[in-house]
């Protein structure tokens, strides 16, 4: 994950992501892209990863990584992610 993408995800996490969950157990990252957390840590859920129903991208203690839903208790329902496309230049119309 490059610095720009990391910054975007961090800002999204600060806004609450798509939901929150609490770790049910300690988890030590096995792969570089895994999220490490301790029991009772609060994790901000950022997105569901691909077609894997139980794997999510999350934010915990300033770190972003993937985790399995079976390791956490999700609070309520997760929001549907809204994809927006940012335009590189502002469009303005002037009356003729």
Coordinates of C-alpha atoms in Angstrom, one line a residue:
X1 CA 0.0 0.0 0.0
X2 CA 1.5 3.3 -1.0
X3 CA 1.5 6.5 1.1
X4 CA -1.4 8.1 -0.8
X5 CA -3.6 5.0 -0.4
X6 CA -2.6 4.7 3.3
X7 CA -3.5 8.4 3.8
X8 CA -6.9 7.9 2.2
X9 CA -7.8 4.8 4.3
X10 CA -6.6 6.6 7.5
X11 CA -8.9 9.5 6.8
X12 CA -11.8 7.1 6.1
X13 CA -11.1 5.3 9.4
X14 CA -11.1 8.7 11.2
X15 CA -14.7 9.2 9.8
X16 CA -15.8 5.8 11.2
X17 CA -15.3 3.6 8.1
X18 CA -18.2 1.3 7.3
X19 CA -18.5 0.2 11.0
X20 CA -16.8 -0.9 14.2
X21 CA -16.0 -4.2 15.8
X22 CA -14.2 -5.5 18.9
X23 CA -11.5 -8.2 18.9
X24 CA -12.6 -11.4 20.6
X25 CA -9.0 -12.7 20.9
X26 CA -5.4 -11.7 20.3
X27 CA -4.3 -12.1 16.7
X28 CA -0.7 -12.0 15.6
X29 CA -0.3 -11.1 11.9
X30 CA 0.9 -14.1 9.9
X31 CA 1.3 -12.2 6.6
X32 CA 2.5 -8.6 6.0
X33 CA -1.0 -7.5 4.9
X34 CA -2.7 -8.9 8.1
X35 CA -3.9 -6.7 10.9
X36 CA -2.5 -7.5 14.4
X37 CA -4.7 -6.8 17.4
X38 CA -5.3 -7.7 21.0
X39 CA -8.5 -8.9 22.7
X40 CA -10.9 -6.1 23.3
X41 CA -9.2 -3.7 20.8
X42 CA -11.7 -1.6 18.8
X43 CA -11.2 -2.0 15.0
X44 CA -12.7 0.3 12.4
X45 CA -14.0 -1.7 9.5
X46 CA -13.0 -0.1 6.2
X47 CA -14.3 -2.6 3.6
X48 CA -15.1 -6.2 2.8
X49 CA -12.3 -7.7 0.7
X50 CA -13.4 -9.1 -2.7
X51 CA -15.8 -12.0 -2.7
X52 CA -14.6 -13.3 0.6
X53 CA -17.6 -12.9 2.9
X54 CA -15.6 -13.1 6.1
X55 CA -12.4 -11.1 5.3
X56 CA -12.3 -7.3 5.9
X57 CA -9.8 -4.5 5.7
X58 CA -9.6 -2.7 9.1
X59 CA -7.8 0.0 11.0
X60 CA -6.5 -0.5 14.6
X61 CA -3.9 1.5 16.5
X62 CA -2.8 3.4 13.4
X63 CA -2.3 0.3 11.4
X64 CA -4.3 -0.9 8.4
X65 CA -4.6 -4.6 7.5
X66 CA -6.9 -7.5 6.8
X67 CA -8.7 -9.6 9.3
X68 CA -11.3 -12.4 9.5
X69 CA -14.8 -11.7 10.9
X70 CA -14.6 -14.8 13.1
X71 CA -12.0 -13.0 15.2
X72 CA -14.2 -10.0 16.1
X73 CA -17.7 -9.0 17.2
X74 CA -19.2 -6.6 14.7
X75 CA -21.3 -3.8 16.3
X76 CA -24.6 -3.6 14.4
X77 CA -24.8 -3.6 10.6
X78 CA -22.0 -2.5 8.4
X79 CA -22.7 0.4 6.1
X80 CA -22.7 -0.1 2.3
X81 CA -19.5 1.5 0.9
X82 CA -20.2 4.4 -1.4
X83 CA -17.7 4.6 -4.2
X84 CA -17.1 8.1 -5.5
X85 CA -15.0 9.3 -8.3
X86 CA -13.1 12.5 -7.8
X87 CA -12.7 14.7 -10.8
X88 CA -9.2 16.1 -11.3
X89 CA -10.5 19.5 -12.3
X90 CA -13.5 21.5 -11.1
X91 CA -16.1 22.0 -13.7
X92 CA -17.7 25.4 -13.8
X93 CA -20.4 26.7 -16.1
X94 CA -20.7 30.4 -17.0
X95 CA -23.9 31.9 -18.3
X96 CA -23.8 33.0 -21.9

